[in-house]
PDB file of C-alpha atoms in Angstrom:
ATOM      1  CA  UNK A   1     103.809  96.326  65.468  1.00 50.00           C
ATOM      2  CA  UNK A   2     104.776  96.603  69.071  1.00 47.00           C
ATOM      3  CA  UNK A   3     105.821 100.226  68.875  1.00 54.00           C
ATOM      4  CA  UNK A   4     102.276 100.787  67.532  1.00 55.00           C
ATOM      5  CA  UNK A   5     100.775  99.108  70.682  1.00 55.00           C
ATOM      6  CA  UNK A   6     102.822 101.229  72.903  1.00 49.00           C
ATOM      7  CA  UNK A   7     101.758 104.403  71.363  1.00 58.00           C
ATOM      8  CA  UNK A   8      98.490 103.523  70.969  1.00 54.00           C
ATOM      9  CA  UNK A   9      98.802 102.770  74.738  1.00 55.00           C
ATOM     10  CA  UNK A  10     100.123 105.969  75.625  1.00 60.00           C
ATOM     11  CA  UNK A  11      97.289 107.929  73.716  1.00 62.00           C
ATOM     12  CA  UNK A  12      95.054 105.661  75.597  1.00 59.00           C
ATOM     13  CA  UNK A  13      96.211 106.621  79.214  1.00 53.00           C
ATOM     14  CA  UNK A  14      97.050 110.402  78.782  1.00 53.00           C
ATOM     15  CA  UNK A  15      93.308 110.688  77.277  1.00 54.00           C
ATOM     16  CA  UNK A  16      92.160 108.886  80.081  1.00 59.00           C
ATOM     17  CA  UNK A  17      94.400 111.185  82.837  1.00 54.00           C
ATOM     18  CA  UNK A  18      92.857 114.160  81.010  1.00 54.00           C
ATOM     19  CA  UNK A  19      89.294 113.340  81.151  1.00 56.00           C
ATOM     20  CA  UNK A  20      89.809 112.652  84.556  1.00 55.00           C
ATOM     21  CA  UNK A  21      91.101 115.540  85.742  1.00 55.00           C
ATOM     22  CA  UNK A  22      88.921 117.367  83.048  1.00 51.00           C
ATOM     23  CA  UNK A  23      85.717 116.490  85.403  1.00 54.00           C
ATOM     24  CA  UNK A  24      86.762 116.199  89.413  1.00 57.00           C
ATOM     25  CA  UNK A  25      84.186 114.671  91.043  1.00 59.00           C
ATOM     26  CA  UNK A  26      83.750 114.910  94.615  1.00 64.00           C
ATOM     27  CA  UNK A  27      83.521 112.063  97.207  1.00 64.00           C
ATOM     28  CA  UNK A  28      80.867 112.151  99.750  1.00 71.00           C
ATOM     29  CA  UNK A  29      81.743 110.275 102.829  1.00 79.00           C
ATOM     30  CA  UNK A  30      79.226 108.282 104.199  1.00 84.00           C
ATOM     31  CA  UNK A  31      79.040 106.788 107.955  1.00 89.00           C
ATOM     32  CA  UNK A  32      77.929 103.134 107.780  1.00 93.00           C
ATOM     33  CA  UNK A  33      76.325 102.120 111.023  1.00 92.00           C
ATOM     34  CA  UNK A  34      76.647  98.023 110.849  1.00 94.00           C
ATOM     35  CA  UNK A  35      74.275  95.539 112.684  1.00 93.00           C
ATOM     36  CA  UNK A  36      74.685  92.039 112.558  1.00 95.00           C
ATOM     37  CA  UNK A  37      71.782  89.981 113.759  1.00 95.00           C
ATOM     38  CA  UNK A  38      71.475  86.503 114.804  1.00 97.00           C
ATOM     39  CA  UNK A  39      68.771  84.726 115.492  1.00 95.00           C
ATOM     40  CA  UNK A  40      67.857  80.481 116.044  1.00 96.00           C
ATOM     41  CA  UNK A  41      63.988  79.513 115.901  1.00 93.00           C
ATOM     42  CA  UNK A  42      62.582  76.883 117.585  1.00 92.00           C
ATOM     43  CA  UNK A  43      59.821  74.340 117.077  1.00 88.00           C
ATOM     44  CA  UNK A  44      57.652  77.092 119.244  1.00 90.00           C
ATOM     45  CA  UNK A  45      58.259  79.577 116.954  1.00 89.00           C
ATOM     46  CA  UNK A  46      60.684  81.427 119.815  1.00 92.00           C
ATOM     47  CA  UNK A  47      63.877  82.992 118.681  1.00 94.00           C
ATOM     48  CA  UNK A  48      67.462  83.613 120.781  1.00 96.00           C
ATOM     49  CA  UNK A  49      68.432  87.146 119.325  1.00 94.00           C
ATOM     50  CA  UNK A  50      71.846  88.466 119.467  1.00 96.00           C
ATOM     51  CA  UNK A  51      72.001  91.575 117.892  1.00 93.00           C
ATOM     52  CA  UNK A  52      75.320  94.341 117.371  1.00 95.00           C
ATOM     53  CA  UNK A  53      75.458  97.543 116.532  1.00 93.00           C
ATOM     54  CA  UNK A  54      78.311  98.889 115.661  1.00 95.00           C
ATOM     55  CA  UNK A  55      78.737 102.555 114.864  1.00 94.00           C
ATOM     56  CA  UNK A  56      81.670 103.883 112.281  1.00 93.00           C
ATOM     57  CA  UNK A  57      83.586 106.366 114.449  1.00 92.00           C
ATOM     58  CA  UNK A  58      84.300 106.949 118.532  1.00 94.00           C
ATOM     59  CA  UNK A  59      82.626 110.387 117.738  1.00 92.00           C
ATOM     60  CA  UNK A  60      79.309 108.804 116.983  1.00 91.00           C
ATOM     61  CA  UNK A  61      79.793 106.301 119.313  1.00 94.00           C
ATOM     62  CA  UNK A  62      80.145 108.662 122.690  1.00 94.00           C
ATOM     63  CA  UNK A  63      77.535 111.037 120.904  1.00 91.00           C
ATOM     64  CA  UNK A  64      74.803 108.273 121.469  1.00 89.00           C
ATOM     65  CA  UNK A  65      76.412 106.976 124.846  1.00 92.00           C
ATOM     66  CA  UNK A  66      76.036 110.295 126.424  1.00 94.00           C
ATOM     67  CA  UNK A  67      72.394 110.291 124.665  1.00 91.00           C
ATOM     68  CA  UNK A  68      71.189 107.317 125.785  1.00 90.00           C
ATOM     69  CA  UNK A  69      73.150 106.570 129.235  1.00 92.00           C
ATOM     70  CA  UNK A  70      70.777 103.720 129.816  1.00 92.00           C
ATOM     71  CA  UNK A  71      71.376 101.208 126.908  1.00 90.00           C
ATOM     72  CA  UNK A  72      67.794  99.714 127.416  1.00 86.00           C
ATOM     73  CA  UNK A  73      66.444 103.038 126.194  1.00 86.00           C
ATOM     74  CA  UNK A  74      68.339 103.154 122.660  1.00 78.00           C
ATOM     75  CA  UNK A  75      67.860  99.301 121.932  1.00 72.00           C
ATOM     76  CA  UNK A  76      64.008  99.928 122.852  1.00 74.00           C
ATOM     77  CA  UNK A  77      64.073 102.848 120.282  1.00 73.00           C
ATOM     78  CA  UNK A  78      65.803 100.905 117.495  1.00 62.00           C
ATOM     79  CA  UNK A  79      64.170  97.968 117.962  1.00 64.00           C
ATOM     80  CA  UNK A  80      60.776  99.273 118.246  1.00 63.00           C
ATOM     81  CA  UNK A  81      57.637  97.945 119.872  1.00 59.00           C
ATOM     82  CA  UNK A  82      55.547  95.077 118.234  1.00 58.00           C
ATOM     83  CA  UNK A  83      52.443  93.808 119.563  1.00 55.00           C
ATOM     84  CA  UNK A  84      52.953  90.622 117.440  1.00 63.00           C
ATOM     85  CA  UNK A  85      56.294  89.596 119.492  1.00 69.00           C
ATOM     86  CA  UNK A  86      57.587  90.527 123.340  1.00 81.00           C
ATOM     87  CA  UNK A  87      61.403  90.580 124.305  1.00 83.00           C
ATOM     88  CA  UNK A  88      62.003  88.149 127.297  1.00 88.00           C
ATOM     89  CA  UNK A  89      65.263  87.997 129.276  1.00 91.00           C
ATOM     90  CA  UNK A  90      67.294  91.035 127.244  1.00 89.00           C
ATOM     91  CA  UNK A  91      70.553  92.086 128.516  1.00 93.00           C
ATOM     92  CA  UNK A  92      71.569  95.577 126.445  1.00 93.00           C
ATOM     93  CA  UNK A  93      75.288  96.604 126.926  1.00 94.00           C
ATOM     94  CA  UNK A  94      77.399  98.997 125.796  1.00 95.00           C
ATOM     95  CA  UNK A  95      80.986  97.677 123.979  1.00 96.00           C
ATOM     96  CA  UNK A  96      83.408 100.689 124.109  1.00 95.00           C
ATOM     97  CA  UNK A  97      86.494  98.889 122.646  1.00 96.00           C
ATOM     98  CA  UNK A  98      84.512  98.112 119.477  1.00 95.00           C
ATOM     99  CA  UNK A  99      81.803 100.965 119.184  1.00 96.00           C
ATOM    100  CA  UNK A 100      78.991  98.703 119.359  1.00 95.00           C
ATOM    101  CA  UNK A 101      76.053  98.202 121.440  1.00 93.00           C
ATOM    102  CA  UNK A 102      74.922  94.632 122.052  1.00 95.00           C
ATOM    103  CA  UNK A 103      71.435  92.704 122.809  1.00 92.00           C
ATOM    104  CA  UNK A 104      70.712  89.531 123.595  1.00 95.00           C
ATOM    105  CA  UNK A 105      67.182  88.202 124.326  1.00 92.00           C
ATOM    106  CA  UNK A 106      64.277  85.427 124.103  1.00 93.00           C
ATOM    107  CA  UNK A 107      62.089  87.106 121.485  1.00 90.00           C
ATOM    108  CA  UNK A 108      58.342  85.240 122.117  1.00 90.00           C
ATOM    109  CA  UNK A 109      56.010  85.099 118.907  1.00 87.00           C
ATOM    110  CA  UNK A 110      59.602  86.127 116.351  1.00 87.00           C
ATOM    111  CA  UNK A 111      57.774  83.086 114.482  1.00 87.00           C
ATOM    112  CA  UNK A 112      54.254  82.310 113.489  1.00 85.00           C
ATOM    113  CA  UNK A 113      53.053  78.554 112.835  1.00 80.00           C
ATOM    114  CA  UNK A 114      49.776  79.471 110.311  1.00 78.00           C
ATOM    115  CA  UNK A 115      48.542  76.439 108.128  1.00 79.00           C
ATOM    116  CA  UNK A 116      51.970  74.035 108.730  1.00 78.00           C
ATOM    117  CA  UNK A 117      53.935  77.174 107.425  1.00 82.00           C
ATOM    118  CA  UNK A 118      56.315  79.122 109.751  1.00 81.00           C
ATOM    119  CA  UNK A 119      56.395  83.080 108.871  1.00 88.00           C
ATOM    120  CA  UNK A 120      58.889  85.447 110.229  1.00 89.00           C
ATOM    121  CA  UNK A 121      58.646  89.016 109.457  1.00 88.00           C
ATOM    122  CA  UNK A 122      61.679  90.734 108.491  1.00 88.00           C
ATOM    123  CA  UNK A 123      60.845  93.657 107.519  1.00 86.00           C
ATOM    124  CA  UNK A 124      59.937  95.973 104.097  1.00 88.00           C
ATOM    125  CA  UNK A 125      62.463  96.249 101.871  1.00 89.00           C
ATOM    126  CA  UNK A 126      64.926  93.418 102.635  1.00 92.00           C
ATOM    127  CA  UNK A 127      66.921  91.035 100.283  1.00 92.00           C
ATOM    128  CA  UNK A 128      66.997  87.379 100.912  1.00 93.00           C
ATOM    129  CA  UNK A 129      70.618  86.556 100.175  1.00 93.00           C
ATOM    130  CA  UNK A 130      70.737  82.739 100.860  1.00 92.00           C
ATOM    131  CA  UNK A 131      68.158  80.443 101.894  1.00 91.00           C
ATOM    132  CA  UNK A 132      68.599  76.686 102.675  1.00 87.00           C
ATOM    133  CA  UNK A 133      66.646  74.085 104.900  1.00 81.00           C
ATOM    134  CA  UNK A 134      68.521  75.500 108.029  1.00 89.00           C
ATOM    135  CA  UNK A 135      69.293  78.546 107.756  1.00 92.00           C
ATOM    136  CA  UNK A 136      68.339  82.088 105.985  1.00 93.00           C
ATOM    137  CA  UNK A 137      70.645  85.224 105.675  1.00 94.00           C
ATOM    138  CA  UNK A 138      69.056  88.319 104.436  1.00 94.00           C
ATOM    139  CA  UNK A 139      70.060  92.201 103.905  1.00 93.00           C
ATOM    140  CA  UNK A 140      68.414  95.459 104.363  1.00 93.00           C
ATOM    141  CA  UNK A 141      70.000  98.938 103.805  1.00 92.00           C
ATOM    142  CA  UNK A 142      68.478 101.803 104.835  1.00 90.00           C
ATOM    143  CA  UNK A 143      69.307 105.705 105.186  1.00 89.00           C
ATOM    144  CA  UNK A 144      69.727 106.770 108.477  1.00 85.00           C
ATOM    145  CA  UNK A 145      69.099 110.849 107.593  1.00 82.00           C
ATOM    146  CA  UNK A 146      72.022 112.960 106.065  1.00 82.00           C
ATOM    147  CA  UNK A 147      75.229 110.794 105.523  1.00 87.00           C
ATOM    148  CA  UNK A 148      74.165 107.988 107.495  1.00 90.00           C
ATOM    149  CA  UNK A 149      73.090 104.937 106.577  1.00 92.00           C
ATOM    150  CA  UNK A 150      72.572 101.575 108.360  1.00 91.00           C
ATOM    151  CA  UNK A 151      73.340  98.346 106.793  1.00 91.00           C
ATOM    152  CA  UNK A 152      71.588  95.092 108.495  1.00 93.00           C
ATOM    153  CA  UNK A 153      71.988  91.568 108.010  1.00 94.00           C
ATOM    154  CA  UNK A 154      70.312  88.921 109.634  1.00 95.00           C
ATOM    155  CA  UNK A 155      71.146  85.178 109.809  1.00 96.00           C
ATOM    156  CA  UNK A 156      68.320  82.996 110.756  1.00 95.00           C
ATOM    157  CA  UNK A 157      68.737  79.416 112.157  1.00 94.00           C
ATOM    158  CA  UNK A 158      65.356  77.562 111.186  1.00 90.00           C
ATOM    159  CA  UNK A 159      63.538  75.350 112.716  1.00 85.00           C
ATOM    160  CA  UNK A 160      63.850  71.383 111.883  1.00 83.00           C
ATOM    161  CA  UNK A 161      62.363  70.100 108.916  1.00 79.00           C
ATOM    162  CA  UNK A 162      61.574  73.713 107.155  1.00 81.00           C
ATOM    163  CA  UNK A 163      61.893  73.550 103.388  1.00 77.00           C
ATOM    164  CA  UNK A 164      60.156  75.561 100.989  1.00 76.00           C
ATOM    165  CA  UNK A 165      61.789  79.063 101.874  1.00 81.00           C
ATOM    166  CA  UNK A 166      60.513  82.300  99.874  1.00 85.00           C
ATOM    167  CA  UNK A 167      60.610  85.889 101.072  1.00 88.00           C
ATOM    168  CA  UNK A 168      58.509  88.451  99.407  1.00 87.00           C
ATOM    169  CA  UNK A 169      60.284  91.420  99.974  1.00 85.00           C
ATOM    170  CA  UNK A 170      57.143  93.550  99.249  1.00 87.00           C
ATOM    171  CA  UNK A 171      55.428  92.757 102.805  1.00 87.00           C
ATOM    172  CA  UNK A 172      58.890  91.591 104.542  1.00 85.00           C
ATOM    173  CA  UNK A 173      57.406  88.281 104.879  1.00 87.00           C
ATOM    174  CA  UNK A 174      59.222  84.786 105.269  1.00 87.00           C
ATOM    175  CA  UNK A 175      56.761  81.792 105.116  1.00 82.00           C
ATOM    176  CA  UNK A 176      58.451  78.339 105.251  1.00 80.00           C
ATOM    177  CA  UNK A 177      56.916  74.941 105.290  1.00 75.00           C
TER     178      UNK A 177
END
């Protein structure tokens, strides 16, 4: 009986080893560009944003550094421009020992009060991972262009009293009452 195991066993593992190197597959590498975000709403519907970037190798790193010199410029590009919110009080620096780029800033309007229900617009696309009375986390992965691609997750800080979260991930939505 055990001798049988052990053979069958064998069989087992030099099929698999020849299947395997029967098709090779090749392994594309792909550059992850990371960015946490971190953001705490108050009863105005104001959020403190801290936001990091931080880029898989020194290579890409120094290629956008010697892009964008002025770090303003790049965090204005990746953030984008809303006329629903304004950025108050950012400070944009560069992190060489850890290949990042930081912002920190007062965002006005990152909440809306409509009908007793906050809504916060994450964005198209996004999955809300965890949700509780205080706090919301949420992921969104998207492809940067060739081998790129950006990974993004977002804890949110609510306000008091907010219950009732749902996220509709269709419009990037986030009412809360």
């Amino acid at each position: 009986m055990f001798t049988k195991k052990v053979i069958v066993s064998i069989i087992t593992l030099a099929l698999i080893l020849l299947l395997t190197n029967a098709y090779p597959q090749t392994i594309t590498k792909i550059n992850t560009i990371k960015v946490n975000l971190w953001g705490v709403v108050d009863d105005k519907g104001n959020m403190s944003l801290s936001v990091r970037w931080s880029f898989p190798t020194s290579a890409m790193y120094l290629q956008i550094k010697r892009a964008y010199p002025n770090p303003y410029v790049i965090a204005r590009n990746l953030l984008g421009s809303s006329a629903t919110m304004e950025l108050r009080n950012a400070k944009v620096s560069y992190e060489d020992q850890n290949n990042s780029l930081k912002l920190t800033a007062d965002v006005l309007g990152g909440a809306v009060n409509k009908k007793q229900r906050w809504t916060i617009n994450i964005g198209k696309g996004a999955d809300m991972l965890y949700s509780d009375g205080k706090r919301a986390m949420f992921l969104l992965v998207q492809p940067v262009g060739g081998d790129v691609v950006m990974i993004q997750v977002l804890n949110i800080n609510l306000p008091k009293g907010v219950s009732d979260c749902k996220f509709d991930s269709k419009t990037g939505f986030f009412p809360t009452s």
